[in-house]
Tab-separated table of C-alpha atoms in Angstrom:
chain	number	residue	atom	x	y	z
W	1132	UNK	CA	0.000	0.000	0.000
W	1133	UNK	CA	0.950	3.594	-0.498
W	1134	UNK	CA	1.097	5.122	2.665
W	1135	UNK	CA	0.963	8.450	1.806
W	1136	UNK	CA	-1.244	9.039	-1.439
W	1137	UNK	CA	-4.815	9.096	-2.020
W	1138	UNK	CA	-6.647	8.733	-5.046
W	1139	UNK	CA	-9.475	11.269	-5.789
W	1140	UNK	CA	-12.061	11.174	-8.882
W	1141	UNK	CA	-14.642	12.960	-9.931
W	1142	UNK	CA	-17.390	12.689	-12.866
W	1143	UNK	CA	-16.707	16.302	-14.347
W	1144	UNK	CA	-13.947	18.921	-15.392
W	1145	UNK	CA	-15.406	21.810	-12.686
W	1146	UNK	CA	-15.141	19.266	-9.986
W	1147	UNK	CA	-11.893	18.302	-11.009
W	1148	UNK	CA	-10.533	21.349	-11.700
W	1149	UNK	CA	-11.555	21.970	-8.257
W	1150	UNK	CA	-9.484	19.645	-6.661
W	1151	UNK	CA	-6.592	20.216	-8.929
W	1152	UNK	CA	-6.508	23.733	-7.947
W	1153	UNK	CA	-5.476	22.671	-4.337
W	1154	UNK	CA	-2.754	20.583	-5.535
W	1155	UNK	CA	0.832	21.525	-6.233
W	1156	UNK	CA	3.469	20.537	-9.184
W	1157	UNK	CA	0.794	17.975	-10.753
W	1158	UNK	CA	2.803	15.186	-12.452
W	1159	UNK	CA	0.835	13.241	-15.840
W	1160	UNK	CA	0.410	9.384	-15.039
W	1161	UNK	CA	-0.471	7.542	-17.984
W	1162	UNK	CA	-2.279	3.940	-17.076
W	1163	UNK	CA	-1.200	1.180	-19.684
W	1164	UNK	CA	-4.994	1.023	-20.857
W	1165	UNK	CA	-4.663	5.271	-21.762
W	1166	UNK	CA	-6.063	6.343	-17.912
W	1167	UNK	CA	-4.678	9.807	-17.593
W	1168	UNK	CA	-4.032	10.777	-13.818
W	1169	UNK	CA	-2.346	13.848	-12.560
W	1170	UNK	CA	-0.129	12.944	-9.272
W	1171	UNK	CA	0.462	16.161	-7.206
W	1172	UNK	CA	0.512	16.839	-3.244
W	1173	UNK	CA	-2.381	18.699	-1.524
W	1174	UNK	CA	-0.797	22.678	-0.626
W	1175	UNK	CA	1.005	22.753	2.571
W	1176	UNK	CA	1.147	18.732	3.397
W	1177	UNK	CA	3.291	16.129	2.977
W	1178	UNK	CA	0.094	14.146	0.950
W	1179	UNK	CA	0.107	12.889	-2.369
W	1180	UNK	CA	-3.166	12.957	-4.485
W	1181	UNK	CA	-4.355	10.894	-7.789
W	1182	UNK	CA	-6.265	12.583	-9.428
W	1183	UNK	CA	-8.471	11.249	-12.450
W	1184	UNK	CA	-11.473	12.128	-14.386
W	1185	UNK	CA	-14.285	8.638	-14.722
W	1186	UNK	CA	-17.024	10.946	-17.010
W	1187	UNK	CA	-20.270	10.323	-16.088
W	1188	UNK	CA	-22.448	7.266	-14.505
W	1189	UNK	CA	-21.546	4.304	-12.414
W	1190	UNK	CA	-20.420	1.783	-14.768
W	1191	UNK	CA	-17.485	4.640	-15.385
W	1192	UNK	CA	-16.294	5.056	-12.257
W	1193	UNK	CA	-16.405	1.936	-11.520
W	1194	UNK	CA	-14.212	0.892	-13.785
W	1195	UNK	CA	-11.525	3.690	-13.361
W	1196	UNK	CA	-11.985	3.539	-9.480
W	1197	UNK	CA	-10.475	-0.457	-9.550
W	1198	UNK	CA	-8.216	0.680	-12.471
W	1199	UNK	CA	-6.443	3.733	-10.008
W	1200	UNK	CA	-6.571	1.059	-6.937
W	1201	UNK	CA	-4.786	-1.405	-8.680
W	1202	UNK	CA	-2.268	1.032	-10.183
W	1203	UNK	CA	-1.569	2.749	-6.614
W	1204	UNK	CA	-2.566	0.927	-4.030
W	1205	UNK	CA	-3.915	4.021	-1.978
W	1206	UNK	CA	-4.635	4.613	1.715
W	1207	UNK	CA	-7.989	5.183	0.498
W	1208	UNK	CA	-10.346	6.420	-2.734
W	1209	UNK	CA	-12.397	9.553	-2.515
W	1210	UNK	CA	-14.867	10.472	-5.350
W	1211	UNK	CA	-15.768	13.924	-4.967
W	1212	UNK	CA	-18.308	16.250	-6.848
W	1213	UNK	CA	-21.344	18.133	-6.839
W	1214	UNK	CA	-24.860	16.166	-6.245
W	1215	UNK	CA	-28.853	17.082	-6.007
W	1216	UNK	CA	-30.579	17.556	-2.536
W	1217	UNK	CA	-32.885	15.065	-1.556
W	1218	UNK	CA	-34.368	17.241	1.472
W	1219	UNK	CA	-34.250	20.649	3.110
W	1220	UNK	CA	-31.292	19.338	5.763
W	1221	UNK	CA	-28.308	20.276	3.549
W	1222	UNK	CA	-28.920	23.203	1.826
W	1223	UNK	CA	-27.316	24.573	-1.705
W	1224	UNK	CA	-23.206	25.033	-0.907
W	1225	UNK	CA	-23.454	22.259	1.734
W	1226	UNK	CA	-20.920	19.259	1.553
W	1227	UNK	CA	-22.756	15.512	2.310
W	1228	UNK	CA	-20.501	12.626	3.369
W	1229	UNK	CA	-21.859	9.249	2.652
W	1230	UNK	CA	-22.522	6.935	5.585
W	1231	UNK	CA	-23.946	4.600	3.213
W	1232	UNK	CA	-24.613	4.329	-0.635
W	1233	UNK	CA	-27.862	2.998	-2.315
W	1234	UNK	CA	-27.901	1.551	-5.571
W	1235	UNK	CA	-31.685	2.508	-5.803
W	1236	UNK	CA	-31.909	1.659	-9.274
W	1237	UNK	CA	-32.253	-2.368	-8.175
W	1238	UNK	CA	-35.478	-4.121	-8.459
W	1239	UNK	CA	-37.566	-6.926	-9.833
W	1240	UNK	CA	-40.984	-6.159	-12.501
W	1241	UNK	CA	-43.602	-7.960	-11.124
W	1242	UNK	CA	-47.524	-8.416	-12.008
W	1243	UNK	CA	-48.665	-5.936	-9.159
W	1244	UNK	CA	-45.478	-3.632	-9.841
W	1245	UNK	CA	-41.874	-2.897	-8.815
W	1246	UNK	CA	-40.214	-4.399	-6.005
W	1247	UNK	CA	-37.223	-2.738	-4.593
W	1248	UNK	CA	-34.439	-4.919	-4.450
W	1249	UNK	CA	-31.589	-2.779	-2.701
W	1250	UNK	CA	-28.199	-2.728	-2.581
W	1251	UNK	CA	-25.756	-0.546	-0.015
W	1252	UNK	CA	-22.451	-0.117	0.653
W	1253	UNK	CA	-21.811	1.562	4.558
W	1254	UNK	CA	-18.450	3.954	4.495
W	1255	UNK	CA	-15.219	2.459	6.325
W	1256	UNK	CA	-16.027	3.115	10.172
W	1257	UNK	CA	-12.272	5.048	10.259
W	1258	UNK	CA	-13.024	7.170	7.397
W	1259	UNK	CA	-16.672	8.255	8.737
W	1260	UNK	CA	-15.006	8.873	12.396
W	1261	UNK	CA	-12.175	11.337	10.904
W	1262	UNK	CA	-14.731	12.697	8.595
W	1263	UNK	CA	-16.941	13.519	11.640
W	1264	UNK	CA	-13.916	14.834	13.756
W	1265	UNK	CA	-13.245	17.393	10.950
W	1266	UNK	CA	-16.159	18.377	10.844
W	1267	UNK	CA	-16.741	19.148	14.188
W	1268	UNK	CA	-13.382	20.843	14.110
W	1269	UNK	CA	-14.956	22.839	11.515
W	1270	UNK	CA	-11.556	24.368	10.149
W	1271	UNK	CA	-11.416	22.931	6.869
W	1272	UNK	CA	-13.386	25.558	4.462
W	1273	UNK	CA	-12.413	28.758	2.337
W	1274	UNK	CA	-13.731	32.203	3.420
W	1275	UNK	CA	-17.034	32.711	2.173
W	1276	UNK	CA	-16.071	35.889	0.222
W	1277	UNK	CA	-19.357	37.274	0.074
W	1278	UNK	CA	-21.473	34.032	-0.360
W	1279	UNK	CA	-23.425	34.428	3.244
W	1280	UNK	CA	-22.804	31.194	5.761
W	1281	UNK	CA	-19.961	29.191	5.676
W	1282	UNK	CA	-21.148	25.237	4.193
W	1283	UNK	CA	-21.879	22.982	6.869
W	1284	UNK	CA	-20.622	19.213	6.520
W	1285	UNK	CA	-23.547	16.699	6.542
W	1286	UNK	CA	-23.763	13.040	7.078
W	1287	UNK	CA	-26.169	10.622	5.830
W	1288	UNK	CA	-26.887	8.110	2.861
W	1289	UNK	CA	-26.140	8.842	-0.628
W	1290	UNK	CA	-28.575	7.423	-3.544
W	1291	UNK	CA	-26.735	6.796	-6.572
W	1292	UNK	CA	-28.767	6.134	-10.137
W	1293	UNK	CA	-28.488	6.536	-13.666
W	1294	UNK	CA	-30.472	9.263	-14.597
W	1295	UNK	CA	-30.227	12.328	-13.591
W	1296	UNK	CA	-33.056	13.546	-10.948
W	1297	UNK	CA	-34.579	17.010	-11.144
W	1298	UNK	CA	-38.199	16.184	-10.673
W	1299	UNK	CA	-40.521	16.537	-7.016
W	1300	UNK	CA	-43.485	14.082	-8.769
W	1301	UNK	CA	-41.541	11.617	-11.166
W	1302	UNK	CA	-42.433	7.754	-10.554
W	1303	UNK	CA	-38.288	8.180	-9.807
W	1304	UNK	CA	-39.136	11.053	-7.084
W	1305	UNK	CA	-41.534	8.596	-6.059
W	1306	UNK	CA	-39.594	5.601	-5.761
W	1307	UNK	CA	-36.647	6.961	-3.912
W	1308	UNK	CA	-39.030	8.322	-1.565
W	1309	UNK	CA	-41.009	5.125	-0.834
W	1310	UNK	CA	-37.941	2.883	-0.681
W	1311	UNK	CA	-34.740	5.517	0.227
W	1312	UNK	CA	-36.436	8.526	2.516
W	1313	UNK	CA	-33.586	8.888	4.214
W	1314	UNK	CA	-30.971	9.543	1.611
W	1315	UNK	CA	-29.682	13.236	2.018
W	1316	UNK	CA	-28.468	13.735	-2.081
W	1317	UNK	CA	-28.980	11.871	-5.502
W	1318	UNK	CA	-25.847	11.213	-7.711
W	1319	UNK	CA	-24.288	8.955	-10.434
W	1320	UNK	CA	-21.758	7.242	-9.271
W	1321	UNK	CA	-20.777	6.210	-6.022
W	1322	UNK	CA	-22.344	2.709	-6.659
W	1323	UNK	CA	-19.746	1.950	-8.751
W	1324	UNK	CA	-17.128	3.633	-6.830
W	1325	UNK	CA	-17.844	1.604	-3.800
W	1326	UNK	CA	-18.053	-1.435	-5.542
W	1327	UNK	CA	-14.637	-1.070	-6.826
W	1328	UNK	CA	-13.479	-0.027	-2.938
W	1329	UNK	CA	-15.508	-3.247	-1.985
W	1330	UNK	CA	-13.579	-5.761	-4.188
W	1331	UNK	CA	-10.306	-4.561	-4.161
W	1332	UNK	CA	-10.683	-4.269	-0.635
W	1333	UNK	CA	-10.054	-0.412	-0.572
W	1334	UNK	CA	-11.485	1.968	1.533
W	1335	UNK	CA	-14.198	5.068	-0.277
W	1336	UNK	CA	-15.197	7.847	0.641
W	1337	UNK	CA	-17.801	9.780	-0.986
W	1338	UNK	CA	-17.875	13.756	-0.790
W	1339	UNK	CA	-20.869	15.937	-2.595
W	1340	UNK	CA	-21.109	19.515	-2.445
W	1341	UNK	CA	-25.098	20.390	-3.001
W	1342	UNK	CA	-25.475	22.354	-5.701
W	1343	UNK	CA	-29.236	21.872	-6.454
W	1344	UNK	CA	-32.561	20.718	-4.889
W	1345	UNK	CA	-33.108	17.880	-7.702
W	1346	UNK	CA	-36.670	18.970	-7.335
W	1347	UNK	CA	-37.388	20.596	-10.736
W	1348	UNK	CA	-36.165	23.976	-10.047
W	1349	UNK	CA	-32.468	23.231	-11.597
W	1350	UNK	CA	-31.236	24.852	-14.518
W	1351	UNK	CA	-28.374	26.045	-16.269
W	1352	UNK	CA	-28.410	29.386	-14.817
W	1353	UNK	CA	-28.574	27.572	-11.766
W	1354	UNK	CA	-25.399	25.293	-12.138
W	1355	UNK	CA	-23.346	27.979	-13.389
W	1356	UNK	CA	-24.069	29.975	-10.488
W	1357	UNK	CA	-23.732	26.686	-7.586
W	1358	UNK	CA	-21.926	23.742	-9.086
W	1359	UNK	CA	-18.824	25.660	-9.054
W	1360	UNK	CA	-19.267	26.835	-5.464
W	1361	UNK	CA	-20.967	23.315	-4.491
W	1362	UNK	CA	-17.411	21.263	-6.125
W	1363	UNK	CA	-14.737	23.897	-4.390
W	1364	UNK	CA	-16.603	23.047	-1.191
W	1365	UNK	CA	-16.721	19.881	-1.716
W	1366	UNK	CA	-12.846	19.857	-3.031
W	1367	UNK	CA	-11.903	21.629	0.424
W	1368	UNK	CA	-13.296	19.198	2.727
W	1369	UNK	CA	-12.227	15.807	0.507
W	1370	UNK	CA	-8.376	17.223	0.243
W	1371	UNK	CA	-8.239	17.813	3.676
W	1372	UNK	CA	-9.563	14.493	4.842
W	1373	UNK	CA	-7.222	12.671	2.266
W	1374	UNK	CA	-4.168	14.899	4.231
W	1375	UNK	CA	-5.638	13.376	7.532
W	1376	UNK	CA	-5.681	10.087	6.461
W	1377	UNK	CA	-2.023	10.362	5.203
W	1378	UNK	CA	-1.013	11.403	8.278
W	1379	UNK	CA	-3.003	8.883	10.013
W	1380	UNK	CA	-1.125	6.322	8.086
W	1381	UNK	CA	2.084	7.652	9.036
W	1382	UNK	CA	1.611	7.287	12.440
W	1383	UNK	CA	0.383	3.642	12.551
W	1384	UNK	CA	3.357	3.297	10.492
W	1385	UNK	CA	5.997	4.732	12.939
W	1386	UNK	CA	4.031	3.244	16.025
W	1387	UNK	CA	4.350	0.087	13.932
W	1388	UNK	CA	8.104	0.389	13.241
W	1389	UNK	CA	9.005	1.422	17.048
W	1390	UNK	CA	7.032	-1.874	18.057
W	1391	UNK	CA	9.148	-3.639	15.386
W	1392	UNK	CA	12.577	-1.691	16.872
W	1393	UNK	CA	12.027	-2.650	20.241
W	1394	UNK	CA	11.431	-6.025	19.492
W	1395	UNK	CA	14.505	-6.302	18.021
W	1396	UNK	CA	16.232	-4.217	20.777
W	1397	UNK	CA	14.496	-6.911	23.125
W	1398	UNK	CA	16.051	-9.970	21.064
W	1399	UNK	CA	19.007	-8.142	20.548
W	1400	UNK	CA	19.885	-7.731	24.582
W	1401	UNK	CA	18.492	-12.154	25.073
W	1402	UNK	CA	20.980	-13.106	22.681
W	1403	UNK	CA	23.956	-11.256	23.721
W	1404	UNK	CA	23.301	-12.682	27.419
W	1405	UNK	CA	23.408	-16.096	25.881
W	1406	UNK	CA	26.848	-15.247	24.217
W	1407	UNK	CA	28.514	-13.520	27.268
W	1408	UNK	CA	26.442	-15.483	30.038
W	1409	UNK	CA	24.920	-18.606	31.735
W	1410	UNK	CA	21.320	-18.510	31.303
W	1411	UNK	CA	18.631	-20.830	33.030
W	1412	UNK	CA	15.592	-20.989	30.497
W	1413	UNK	CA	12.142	-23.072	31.388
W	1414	UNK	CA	10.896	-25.004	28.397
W	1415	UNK	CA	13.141	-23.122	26.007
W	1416	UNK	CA	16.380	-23.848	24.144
W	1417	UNK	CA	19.537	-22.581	23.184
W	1418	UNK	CA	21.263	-23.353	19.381
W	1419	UNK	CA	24.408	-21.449	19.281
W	1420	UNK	CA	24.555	-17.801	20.482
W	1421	UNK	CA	20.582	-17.906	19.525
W	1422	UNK	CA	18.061	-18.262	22.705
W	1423	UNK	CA	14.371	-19.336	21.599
W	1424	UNK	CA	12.448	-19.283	24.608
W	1425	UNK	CA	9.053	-21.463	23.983
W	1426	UNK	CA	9.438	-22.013	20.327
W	1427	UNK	CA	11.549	-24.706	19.381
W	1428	UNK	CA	9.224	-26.659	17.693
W	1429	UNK	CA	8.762	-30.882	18.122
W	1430	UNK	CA	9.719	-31.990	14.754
W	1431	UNK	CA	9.840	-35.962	14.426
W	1432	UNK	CA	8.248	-36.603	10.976
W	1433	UNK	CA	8.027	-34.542	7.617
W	1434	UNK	CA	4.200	-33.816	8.663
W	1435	UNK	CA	5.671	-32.185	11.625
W	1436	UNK	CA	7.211	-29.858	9.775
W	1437	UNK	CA	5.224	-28.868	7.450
W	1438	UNK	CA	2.780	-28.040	10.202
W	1439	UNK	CA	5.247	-25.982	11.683
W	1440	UNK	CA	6.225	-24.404	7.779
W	1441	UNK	CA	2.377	-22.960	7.795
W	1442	UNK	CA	2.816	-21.722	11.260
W	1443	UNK	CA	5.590	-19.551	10.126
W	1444	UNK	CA	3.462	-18.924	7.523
W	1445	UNK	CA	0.937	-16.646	8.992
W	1446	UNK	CA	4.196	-15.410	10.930
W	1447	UNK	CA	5.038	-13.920	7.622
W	1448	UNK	CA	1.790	-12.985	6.564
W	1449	UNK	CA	1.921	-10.972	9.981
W	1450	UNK	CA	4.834	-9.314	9.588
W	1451	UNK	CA	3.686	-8.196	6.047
W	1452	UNK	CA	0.417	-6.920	7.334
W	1453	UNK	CA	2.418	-4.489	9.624
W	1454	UNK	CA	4.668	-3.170	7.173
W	1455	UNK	CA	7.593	-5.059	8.150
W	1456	UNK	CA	8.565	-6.725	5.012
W	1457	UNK	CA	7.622	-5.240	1.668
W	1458	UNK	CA	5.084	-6.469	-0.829
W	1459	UNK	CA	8.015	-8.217	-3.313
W	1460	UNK	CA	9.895	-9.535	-0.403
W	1461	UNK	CA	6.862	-11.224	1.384
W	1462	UNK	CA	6.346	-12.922	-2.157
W	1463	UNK	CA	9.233	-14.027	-2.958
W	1464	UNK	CA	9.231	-15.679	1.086
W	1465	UNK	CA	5.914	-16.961	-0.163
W	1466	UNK	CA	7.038	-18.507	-2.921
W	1467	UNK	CA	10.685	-20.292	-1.248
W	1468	UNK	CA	7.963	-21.795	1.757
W	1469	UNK	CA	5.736	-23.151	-0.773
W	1470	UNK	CA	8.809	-24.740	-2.531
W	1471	UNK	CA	10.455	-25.910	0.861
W	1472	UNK	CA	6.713	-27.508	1.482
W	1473	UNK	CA	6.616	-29.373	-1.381
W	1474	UNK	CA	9.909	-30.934	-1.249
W	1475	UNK	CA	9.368	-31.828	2.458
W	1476	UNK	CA	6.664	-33.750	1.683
W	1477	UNK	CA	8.441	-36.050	-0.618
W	1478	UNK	CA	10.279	-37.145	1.808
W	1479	UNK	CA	13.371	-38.060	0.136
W	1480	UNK	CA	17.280	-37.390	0.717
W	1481	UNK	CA	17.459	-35.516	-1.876
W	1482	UNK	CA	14.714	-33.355	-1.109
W	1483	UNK	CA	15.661	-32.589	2.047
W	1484	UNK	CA	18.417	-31.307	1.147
W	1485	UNK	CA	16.462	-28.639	-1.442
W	1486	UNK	CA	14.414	-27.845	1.473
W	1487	UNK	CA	16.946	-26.896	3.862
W	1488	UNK	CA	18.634	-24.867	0.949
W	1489	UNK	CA	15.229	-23.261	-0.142
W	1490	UNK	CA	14.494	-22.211	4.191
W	1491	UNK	CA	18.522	-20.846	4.284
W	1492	UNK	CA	17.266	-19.092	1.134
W	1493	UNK	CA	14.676	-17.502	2.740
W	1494	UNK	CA	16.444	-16.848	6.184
W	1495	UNK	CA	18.171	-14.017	3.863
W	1496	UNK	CA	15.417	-12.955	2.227
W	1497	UNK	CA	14.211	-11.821	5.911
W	1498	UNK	CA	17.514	-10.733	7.550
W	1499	UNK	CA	16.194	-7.588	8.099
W	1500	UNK	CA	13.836	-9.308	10.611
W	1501	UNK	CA	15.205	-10.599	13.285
W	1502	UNK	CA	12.026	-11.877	14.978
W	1503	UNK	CA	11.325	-14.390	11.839
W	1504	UNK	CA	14.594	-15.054	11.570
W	1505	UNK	CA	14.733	-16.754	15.142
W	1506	UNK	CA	11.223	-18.627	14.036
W	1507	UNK	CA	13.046	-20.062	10.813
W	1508	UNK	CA	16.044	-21.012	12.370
W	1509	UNK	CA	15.060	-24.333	13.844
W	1510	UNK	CA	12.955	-24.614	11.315
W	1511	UNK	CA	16.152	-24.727	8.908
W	1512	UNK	CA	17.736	-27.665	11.364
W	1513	UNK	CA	14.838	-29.737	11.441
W	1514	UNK	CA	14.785	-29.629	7.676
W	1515	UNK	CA	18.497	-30.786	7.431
W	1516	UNK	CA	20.460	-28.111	7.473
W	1517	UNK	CA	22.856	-25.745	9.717
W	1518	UNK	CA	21.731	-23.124	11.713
């Protein structure tokens, strides 16, 4: 994962033009498949944004959303814009959060009508606390200059179609009432966005600035007067909460690497008492100037240690998780204890030997952490090797 860029798309120019206008030195990123995203840092933080244009509609922004997740691997995905008011709670300049999505297009025809069949996404519990906090904090928008009030952040659910909704009576207006009363705004596309987020396994955020009532009363004079004010708001708010979550990340990423150091440290201080000392160890052992206390694991057959090769395992998978080992490393460990697996289970001379080469293999392939490194160790003995 990137730890310290976010990915931000919206459906039109003004909205990203928006955002873009709060980044500095914007770099072109070309995706292999012609994607164009500009990669700049949000003014006055260390964050970086990618920024990309999906058009309109869910299908869209769907597809670009999993496109920039896989090319990036972000802390998170925000898609921010403009969007219709559903009710009189966030008014014209306001910014909505989504605590959920609808897809409120689902349903099944039937002989006494249309059944709603829905589908939701709920936003990542982290990214709706933060949002909340910032909020309350209230620090986050431009002066007004001259527009009246300052916009007020509002939480709630977000219906997401494909049409766009201007109408008070329509069988749509209808619908969405009936089945979705409590959804605060009416877009295009976060439905697909969160999709994406949900597959890939990447958290969304979606951020509307209101910049109509989706009631009728919209118009062209209209948008040119609110969409622009509606997608800086809604610009302000997103880029800020993308420089949280950056920072967020950085700090479960140094509280992860002091764990990680004074583990080590720990280790470090055991093992030199072994060298320069007698120790007394309950149900522990000592190989060497190495002191495993409770871990020396009871090999006796090739099942044995294989058993003990998928423990170490999800020791790996562990370490990964926490940012200890990076993404090639942690595959290319992967890949030498799948190998070591399969040739301890044929059970041969021969492959013993490859599997005791393939563990020393990986021993070096971890160096740089010490904690696995004492796991493998017996690990490499019982296989047929030297510690």
């Amino acid at each position: 994962m990137s730890k310290d860029l976010v990915v931000i798309l919206t459906a039109l120019n003004l909205e990203y033009q928006a955002v873009r206008r709060r980044m500095t030195s914007p770099q072109v990123h070309r995706h292999e498949r012609g994607t164009r995203f500009e990669v700049g840092t949000v003014q006055g933080t260390s964050c970086r944004v990618a920024l990309a244009l999906t058009n309109k509609g869910n299908h869209s922004a769907a597809v670009i959303a999993e496109r920039a997740i896989q090319e990036f691997s972000p802390v998170a995905v925000l898609f921010v814009g403009v969007a219709g008011a559903l009710w009189e709670t966030a008014r014209l300049g306001d910014v909505v959060m989504a605590t959920h999505v609808y897809a409120y297009h689902g349903g099944t025809s039937e002989d006494d009508g249309l059944k709603a069949r829905p589908r939701v996404w709920e936003a990542p519990h982290a990214i709706s606390q933060l949002g909340s906090h910032l909020a309350r904090v209230n620090n986050w928008a431009d002066e007004t200059g001259g527009h009246g009030r300052p916009p007020q952040v509002r939480f709630g659910a977000i219906a997401a179609g494909e049409i766009v909704q201007n109408s008070k009576i329509s069988a749509e207006a209808q619908w969405i009432r009936q089945h979705y009363n409590d959804a605060l705004a009416i877009e295009m596309e976060a439905a697909g966005v969160a999709q994406a987020g949900h597959l890939n396994g990447a958290p969304v955020a979606i951020i509307r600035g209101i910049s109509d009532r989706a009631d009728g009363t919209k118009s062209s004079a209209k948008d040119r007067s609110w969409q622009p004010r509606a997608a800086a708001n809604a610009a302000a708010f997103a880029t800020r909460l993308a420089a949280e979550l950056v920072e967020e990340q950085m700090q479960v990423s140094r509280s992860t690497a002091e764990k990680a150091r004074s583990a080590d440290r720990l280790e470090e201080h055991v093992n030199n008492t072994a060298r320069n000392s007698t120790v007394g160890i309950m149900a522990g052992s000592v190989k060497d100037s190495n002191v495993y206390l409770n871990t020396d694991p009871k090999v006796t057959s090739p099942n044995d240690l294989i058993a003990e090769l998928d423990g170490f395992r999800l020791h790996l998978m562990r370490h990964h998780a926490e940012g200890a080992l990076d993404d090639d490393t942690c595959r290319e460990a992967l890949a030498d204890l799948d190998s070591a697996r399969r040739a301890t289970r044929e059970n041969t001379p021969e492959s013993s030997k490859r599997a005791a080469m393939t563990l020393r293999r990986l021993r070096g392939l971890i160096a740089d952490c010490p904690a696995l490194v004492a796991k493998l160790a017996p690990l490499v003995v019982a296989a047929g090797g030297t510690a």
